[in-house]
Coordinates of C-alpha atoms in Angstrom, one line a residue:
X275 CA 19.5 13.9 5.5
X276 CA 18.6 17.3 6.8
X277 CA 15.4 17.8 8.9
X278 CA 14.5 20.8 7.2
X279 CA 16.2 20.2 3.9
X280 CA 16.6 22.7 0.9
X281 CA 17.1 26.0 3.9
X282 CA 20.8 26.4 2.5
X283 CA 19.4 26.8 -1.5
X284 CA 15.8 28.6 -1.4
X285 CA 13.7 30.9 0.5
X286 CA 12.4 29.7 4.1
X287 CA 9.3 30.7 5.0
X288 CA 8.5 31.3 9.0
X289 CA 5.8 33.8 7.8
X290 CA 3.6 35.0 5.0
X291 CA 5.9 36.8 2.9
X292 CA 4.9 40.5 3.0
X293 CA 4.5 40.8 -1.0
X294 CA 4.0 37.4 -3.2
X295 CA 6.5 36.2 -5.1
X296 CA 6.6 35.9 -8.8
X297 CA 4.9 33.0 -10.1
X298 CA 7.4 32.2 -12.6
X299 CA 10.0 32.2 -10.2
X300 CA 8.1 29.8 -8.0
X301 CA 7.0 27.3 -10.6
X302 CA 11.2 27.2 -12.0
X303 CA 12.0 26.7 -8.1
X304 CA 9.3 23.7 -7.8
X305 CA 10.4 22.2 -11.0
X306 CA 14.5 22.1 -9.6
X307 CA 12.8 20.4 -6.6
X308 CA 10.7 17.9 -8.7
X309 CA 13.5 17.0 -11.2
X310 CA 16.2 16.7 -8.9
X311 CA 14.3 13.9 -6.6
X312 CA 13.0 12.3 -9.8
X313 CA 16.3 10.9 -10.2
X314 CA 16.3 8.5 -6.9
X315 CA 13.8 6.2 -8.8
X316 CA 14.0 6.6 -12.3
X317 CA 16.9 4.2 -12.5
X318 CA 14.7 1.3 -11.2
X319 CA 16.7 0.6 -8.0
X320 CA 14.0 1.8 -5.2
X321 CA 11.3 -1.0 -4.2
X322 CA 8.0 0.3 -4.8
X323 CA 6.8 3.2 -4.1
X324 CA 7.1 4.4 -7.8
X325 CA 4.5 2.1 -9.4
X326 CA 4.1 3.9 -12.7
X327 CA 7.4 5.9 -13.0
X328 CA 6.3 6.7 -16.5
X329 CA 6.4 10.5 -16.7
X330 CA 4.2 11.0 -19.7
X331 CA 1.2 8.6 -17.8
X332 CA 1.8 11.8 -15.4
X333 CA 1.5 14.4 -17.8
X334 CA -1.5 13.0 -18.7
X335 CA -3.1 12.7 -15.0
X336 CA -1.7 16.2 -14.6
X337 CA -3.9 17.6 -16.8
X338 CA -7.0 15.4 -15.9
X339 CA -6.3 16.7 -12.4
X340 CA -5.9 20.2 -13.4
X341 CA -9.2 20.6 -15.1
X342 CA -11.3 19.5 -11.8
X343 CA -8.8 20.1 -8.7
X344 CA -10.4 23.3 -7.8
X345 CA -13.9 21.3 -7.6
X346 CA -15.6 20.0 -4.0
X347 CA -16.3 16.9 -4.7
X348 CA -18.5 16.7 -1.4
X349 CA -21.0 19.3 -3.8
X350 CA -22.4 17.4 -6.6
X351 CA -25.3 19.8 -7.7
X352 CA -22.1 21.7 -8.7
X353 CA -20.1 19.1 -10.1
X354 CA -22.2 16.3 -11.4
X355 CA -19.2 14.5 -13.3
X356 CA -17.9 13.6 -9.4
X357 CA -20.8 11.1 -9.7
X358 CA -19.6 9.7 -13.1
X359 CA -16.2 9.3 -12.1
X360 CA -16.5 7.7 -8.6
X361 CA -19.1 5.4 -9.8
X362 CA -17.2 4.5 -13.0
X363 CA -14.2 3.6 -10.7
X364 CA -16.4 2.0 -8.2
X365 CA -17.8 -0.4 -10.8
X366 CA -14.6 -1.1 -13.1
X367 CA -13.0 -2.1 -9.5
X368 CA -15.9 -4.2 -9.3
X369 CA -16.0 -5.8 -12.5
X370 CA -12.1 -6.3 -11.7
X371 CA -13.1 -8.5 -8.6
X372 CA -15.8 -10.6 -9.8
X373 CA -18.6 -8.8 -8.3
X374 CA -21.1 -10.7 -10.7
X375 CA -21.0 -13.6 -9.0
X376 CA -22.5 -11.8 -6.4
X377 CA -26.5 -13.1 -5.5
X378 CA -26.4 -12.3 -2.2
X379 CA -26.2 -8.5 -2.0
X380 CA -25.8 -6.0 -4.1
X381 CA -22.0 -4.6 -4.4
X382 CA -20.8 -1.0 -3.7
X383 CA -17.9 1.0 -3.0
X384 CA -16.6 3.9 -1.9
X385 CA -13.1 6.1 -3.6
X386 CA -10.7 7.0 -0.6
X387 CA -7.6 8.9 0.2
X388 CA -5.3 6.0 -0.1
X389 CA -5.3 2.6 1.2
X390 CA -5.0 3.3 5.2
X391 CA -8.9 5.1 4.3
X392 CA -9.9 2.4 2.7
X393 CA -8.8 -0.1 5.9
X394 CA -10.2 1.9 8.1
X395 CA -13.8 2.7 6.7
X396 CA -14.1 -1.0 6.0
X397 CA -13.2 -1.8 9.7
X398 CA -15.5 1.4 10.7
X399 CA -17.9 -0.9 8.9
X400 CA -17.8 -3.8 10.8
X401 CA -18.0 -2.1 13.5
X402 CA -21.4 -0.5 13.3
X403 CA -22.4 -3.9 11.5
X404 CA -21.5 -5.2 15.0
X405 CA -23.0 -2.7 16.8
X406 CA -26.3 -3.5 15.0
X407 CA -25.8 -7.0 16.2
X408 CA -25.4 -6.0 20.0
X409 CA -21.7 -6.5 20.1
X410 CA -20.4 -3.8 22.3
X411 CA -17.0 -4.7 22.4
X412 CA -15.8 -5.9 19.1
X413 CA -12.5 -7.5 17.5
X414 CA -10.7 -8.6 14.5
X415 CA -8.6 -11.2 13.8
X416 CA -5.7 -10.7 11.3
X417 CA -2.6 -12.2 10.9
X418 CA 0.6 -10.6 12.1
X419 CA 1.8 -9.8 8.4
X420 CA -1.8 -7.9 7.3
X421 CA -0.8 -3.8 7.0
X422 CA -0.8 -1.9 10.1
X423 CA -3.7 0.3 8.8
X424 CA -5.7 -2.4 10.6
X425 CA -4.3 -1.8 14.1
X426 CA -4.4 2.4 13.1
X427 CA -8.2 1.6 12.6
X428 CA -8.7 -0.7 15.5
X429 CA -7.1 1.8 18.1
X430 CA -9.5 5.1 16.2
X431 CA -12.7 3.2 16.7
X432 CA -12.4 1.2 19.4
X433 CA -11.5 -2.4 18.4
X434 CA -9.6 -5.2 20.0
X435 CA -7.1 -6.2 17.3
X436 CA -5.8 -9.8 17.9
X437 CA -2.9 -10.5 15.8
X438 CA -2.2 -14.3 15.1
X439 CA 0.9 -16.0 13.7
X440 CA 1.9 -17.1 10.1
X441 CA 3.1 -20.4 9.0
X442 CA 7.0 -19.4 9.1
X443 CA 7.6 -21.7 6.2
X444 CA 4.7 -20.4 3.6
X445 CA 4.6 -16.6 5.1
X446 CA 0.3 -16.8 5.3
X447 CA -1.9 -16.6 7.8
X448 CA -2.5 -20.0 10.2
X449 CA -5.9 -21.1 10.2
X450 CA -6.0 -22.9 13.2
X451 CA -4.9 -19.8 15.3
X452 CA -7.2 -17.8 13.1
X453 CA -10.1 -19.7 14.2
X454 CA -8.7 -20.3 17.7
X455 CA -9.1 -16.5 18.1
X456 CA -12.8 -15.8 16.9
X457 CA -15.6 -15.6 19.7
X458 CA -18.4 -14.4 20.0
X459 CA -17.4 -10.6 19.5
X460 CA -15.5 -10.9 16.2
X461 CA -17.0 -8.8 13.6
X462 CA -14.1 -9.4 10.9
X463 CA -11.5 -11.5 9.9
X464 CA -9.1 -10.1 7.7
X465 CA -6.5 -12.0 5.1
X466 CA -3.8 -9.8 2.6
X467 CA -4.1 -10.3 -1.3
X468 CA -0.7 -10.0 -0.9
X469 CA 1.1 -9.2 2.3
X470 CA 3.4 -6.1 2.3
X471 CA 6.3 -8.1 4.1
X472 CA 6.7 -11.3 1.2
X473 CA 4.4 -11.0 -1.1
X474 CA 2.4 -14.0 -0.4
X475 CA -1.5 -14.2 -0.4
X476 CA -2.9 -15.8 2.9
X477 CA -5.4 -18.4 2.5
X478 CA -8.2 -16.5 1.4
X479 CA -10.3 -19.7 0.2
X480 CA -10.3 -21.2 4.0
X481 CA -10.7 -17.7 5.5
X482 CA -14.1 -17.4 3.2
X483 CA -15.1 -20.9 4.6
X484 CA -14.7 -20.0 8.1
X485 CA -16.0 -16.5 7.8
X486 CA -19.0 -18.5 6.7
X487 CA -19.4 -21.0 9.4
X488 CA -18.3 -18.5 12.4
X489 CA -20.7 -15.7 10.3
X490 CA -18.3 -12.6 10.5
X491 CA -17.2 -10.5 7.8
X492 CA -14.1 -11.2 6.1
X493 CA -12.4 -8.3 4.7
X494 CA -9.6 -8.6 2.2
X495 CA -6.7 -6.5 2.0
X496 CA -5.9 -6.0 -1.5
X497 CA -4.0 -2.1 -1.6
X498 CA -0.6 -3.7 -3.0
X499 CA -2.2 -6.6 -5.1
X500 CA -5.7 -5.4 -6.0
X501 CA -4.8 -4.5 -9.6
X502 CA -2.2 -6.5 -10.7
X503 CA -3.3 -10.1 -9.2
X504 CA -6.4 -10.6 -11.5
X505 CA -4.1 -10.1 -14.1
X506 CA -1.5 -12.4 -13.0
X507 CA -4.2 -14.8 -13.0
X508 CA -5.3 -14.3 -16.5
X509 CA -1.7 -14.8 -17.4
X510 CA -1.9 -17.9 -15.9
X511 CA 0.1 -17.5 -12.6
X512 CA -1.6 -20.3 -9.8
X513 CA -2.6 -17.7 -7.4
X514 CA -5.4 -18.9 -5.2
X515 CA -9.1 -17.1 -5.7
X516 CA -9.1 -14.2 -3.3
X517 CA -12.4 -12.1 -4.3
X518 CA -16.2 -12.0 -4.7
X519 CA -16.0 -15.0 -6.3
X520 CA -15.7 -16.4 -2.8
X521 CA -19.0 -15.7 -0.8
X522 CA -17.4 -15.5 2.8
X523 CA -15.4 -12.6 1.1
X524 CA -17.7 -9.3 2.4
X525 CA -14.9 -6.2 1.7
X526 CA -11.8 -5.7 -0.2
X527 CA -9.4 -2.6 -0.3
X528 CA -7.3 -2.2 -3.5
X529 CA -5.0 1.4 -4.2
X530 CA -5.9 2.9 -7.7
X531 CA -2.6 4.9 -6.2
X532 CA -0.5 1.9 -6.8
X533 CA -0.4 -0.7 -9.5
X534 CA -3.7 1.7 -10.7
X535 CA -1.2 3.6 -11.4
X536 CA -3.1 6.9 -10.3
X537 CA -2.4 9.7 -8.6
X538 CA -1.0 9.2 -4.7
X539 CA -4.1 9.6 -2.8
X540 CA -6.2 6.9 -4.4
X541 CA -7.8 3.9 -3.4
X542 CA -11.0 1.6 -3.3
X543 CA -12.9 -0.2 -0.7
X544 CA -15.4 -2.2 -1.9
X545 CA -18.6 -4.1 -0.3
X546 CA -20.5 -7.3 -1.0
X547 CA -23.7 -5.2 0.0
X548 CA -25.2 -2.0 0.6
X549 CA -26.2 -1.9 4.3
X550 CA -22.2 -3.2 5.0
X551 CA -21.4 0.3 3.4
X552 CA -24.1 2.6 4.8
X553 CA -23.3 1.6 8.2
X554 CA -20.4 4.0 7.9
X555 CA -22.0 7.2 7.1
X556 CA -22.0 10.0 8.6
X557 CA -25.5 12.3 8.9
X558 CA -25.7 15.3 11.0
X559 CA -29.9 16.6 10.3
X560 CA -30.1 19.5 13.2
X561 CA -26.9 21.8 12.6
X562 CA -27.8 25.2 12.0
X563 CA -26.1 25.2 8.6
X564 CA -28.2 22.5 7.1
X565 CA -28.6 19.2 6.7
X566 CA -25.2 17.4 6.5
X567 CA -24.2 14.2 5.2
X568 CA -21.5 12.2 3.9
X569 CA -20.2 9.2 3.0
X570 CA -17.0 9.3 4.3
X571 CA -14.2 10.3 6.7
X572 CA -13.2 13.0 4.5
X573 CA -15.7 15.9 3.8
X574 CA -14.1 18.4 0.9
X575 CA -12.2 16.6 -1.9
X576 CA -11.0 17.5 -4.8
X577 CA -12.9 16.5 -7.6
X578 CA -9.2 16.8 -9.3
X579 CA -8.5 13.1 -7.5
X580 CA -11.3 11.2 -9.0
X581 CA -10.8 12.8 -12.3
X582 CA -7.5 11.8 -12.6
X583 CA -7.7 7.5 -11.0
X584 CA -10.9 7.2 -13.8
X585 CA -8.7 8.6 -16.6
X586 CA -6.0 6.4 -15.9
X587 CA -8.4 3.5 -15.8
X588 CA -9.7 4.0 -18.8
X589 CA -6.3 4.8 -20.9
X590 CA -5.1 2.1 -19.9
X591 CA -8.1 -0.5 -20.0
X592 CA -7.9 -4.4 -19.5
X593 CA -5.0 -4.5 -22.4
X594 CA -3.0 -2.1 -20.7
X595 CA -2.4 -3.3 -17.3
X596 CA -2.5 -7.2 -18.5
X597 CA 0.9 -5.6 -20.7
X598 CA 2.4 -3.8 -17.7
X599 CA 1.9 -6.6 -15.4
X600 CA 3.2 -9.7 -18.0
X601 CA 6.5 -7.4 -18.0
X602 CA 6.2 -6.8 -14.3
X603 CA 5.7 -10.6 -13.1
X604 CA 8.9 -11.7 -16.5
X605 CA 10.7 -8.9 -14.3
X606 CA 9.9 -10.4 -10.6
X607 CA 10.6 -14.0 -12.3
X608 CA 14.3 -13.0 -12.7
X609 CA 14.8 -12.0 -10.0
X610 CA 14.2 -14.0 -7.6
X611 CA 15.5 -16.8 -10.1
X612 CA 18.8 -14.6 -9.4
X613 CA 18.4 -14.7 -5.5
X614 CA 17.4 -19.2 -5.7
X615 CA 20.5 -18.8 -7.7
X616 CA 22.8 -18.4 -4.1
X617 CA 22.6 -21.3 -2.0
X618 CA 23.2 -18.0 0.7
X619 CA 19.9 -17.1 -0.1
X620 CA 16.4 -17.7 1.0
X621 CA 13.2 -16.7 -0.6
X622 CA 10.6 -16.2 2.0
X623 CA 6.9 -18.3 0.8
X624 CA 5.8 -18.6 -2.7
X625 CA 6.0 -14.5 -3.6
X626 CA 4.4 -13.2 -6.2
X627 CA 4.8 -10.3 -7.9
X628 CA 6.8 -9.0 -4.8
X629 CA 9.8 -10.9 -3.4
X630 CA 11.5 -10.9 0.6
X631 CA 14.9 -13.0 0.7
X632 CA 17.2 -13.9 3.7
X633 CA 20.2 -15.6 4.7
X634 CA 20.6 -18.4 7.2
X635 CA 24.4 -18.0 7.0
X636 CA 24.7 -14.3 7.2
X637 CA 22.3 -11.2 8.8
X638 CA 21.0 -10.2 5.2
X639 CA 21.9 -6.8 6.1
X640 CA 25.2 -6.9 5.2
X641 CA 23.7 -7.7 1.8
X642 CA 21.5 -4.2 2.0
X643 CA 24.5 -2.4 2.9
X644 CA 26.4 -3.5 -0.5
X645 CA 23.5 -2.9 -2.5
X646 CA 22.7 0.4 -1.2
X647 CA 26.3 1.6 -2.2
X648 CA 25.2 0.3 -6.0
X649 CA 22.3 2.7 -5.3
X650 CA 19.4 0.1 -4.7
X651 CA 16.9 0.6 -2.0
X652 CA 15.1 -2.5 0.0
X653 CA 12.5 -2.2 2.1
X654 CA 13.7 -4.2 5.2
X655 CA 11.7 -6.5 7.7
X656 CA 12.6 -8.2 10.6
X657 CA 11.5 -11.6 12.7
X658 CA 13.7 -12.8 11.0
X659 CA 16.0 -9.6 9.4
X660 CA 15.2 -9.8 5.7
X661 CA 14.8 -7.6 2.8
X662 CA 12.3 -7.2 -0.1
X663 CA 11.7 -6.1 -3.5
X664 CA 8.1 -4.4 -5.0
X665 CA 8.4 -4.9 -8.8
X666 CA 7.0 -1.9 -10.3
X667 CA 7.0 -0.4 -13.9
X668 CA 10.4 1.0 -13.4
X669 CA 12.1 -2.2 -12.6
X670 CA 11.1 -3.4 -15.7
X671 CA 13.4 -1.2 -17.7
X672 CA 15.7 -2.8 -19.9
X673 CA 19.2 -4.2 -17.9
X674 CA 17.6 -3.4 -14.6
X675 CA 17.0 -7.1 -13.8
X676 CA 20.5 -8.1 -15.2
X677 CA 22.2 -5.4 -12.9
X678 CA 20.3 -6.8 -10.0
X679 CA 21.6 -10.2 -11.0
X680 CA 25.0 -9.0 -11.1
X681 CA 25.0 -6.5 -8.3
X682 CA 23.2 -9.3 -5.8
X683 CA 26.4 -11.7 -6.9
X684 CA 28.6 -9.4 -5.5
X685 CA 27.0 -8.5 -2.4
X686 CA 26.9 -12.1 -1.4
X687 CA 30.9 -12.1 -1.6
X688 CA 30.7 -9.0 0.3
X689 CA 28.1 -10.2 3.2
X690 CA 30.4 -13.7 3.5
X691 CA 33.6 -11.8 4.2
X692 CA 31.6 -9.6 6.6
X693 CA 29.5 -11.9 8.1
X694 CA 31.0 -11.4 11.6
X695 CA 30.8 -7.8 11.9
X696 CA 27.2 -5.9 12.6
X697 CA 25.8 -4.6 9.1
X698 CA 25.3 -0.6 9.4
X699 CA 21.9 -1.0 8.0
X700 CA 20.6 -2.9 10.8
X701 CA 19.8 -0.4 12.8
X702 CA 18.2 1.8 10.3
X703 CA 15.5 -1.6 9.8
X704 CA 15.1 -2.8 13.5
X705 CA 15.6 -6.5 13.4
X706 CA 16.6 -6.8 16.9
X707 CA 17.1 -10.8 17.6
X708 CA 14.9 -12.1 19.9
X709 CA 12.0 -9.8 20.3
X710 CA 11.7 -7.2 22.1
X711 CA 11.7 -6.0 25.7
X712 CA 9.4 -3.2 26.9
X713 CA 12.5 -1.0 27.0
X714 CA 13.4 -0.7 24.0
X715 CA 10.0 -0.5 22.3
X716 CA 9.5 2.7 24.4
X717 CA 12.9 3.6 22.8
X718 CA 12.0 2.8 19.3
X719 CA 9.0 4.6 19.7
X720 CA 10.7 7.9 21.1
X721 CA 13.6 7.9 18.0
X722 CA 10.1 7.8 15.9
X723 CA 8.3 10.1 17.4
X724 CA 11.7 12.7 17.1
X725 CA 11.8 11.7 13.5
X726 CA 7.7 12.3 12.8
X727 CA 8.3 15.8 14.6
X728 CA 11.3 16.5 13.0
X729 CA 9.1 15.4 9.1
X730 CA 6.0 18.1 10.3
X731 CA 8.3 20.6 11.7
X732 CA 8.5 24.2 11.4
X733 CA 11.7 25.5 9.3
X734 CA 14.3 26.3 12.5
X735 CA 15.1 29.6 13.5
X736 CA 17.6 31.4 10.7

């Protein structure tokens, strides 16, 4: 792929162009762009990242955005309906988690930018919760699989972040390095509703015990699995409580962006109580402009954002997203029924709606590489190499299942024959055996800081 693509079709812009362009032109030039990528997920093949993929849902949220994206959301004697909407979403997410069986505080939230916001104004949080308890040098515990979000927010506020294994046979977080790792400075513990890597929801139940008994927060991660999970539960899939429900449980992050199905740039933390949430806002009462305040990292917003993640809450309602994710969880049930069919194949844990597979006879790789020629993309781990699947909306089209079955079938025969060479896609994933040496994580880090500059570079000299 080209690190400035599209130079060779439209116009390149190193400078304001000296008259505007026509805004017909510009809208017919968008819509090529729009259409043309459209067609990498609409087949069902890409893992994720498309959760909705249902193009009049869009045309819908368009046109809830449109009528407040010009509106500051940060000025609500201007627009009032801000109010409505954030508290609307606030309280639907949660009813969603079970916040009624709250007695001990009184629940809140606050609508984000996405689900690394939400992870890090729940850790700012603890934090100042800490700092109200004199700890001046505070850490969380999370297990190795919970998002890196966590260790973003740790480094930006000035946490110790101690990472502790899994069980490598379940996927979820061990409890007795869990609780081997809190001390006296540990303001939160922190357990995934699911995981991104396999799909499997830590121990959430234990995690609320010992949250209890050690008294730091626990803070669930639920951006992937926030709003689908309660309705796998109603469906009657055995996953394990993981919310309010639970009183060690004192946070949860869940992505209206995701199985919401909202607009990208949408997500919820939520809080067991009110003080957990003030602690994190921000007042400025000397400035010469004013008084200042707010209740988050971000200042302006577009009101466009909140309009849009509370109309597509309540199209949808309760019947809606129990539908989508019955034919979501059907969809993830096949296939991974097709991967337990190859003895070749491993599921990681128990998965859920979201399934990671490898191979103890081959580096599953070679597996990716077939499937990618077939046009299906993974998103690849390693420690050990493996790949997995998200089951969104679009997977569930009709024969997409059935063409992974058949597709997966053939890549087995394909990774056998291979089996001694080094798969191509390898190196795009990582999964270097054995760890890694300070060398080549300074490496790593150097191709990924080209590729970041190369993403939020200029257009190159013509």
């Amino acid at each position: 792929m080209s690190a400035y693509p599209y130079a060779d079709r439209f116009p390149v812009n190193r400078t304001l162009p000296k008259e505007g362009r026509d805004p017909g032109e510009i809208i017919d030039e968008l819509r090529t762009l729009a259409t043309e990528e459209d067609t990498s997920w609409e087949d069902g093949k890409v893992s994720g990242t498309m959760y909705c993929g249902d193009h009049d849902h869009y045309e819908f949220l368009n046109e809830a955005f449109a009528l407040f994206a010009h509106v500051n959301a940060l000025q609500r004697d201007i627009c009032p309906s801000a109010t409505r909407f954030e508290g609307e979403i606030i309280a639907m997410t949660l009813d969603l988690f079970h916040a009624d069986a709250v007695t001990d505080g009184t629940p809140v939230g606050i609508v984000t930018s996405g689900g690394t916001a939400s992870i890090a104004h729940a850790i700012l949080a603890y934090r100042e919760a800490g700092r109200a308890r004199g700890i001046t040098n505070p850490n969380i515990v999370k297990a190795e699989t919970a998002h890196p979000a966590f260790g973003k927010a740790a480094q930006l506020f000035g946490l110790e972040q101690r990472n502790v294994a899994i069980d490598p046979v379940s996927t979820k977080a061990d409890m007795a390095a869990v609780r081997a790792q809190i001390d006296e400075n540990t303001v939160a513990i922190i357990g995934s509703a699911c995981n991104y890597g396999y799909g499997t929801i830590d121990p959430i139940g234990e995690m609320s015990e010992l949250a209890v008994e050690r008294g730091v927060g626990l803070h669930v991660d639920g951006c992937l699995g926030g709003f689908i999970l309660p309705f796998g539960q109603e469906l009657g899939y055995p996953f394990e409580v993981f919310d309010y429900r639970l009183p060690g449980v004192t946070s949860m992050s869940s992505d209206t962006h995701k199985y919401g199905y909202g607009l990208k740039g949408s997500s919820v933390v939520t809080f067991r109580d009110t003080a957990l949430r003030r602690g994190q806002y921000f007042y400025e009462t000397e400035w010469t402009g004013g008084k200042y305040c707010s209740p988050s990292m971000d200042g302006s917003r577009s009101g466009g954002l909140l309009a849009a993640t509370w109309a597509s809450m309540v199209k949808l309602g309760r019947d809606g997203y129990l539908k989508y994710a019955k034919e979501i969880f059907e969809t993830a049930d096949k296939m991974i029924a097709a991967v337990r069919s190859h003895p070749e194949l491993r599921i990681m844990g128990d998965p859920t709606f979201l399934f990671s597979f490898t191979s103890d006879e081959f580096d599953i790789y070679h597996v990716n590489d077939f499937m990618k020629l077939r046009g299906w993309r993974f998103n690849g781990q390693q420690y050990p190499n493996a790949i997995h699947m998200a089951v969104t909306r679009p997977q569930t089209q009709e024969g997409v299942a059935e063409a992974f079955e058949k597709d997966l079938a053939e890549a087995v025969v394909y990774a056998k024959e291979n089996k001694d060479g080094t798969p191509d896609s390898a190196a795009i994933y990582g999964g270097i055996p054995g760890g890694m040496t300070s060398d080549v994580d300074e490496f790593i880090r150097d191709i990924m800081a080209n590729m970041m500059d190369e993403q939020q570079g200029v257009p190159p000299a013509s």
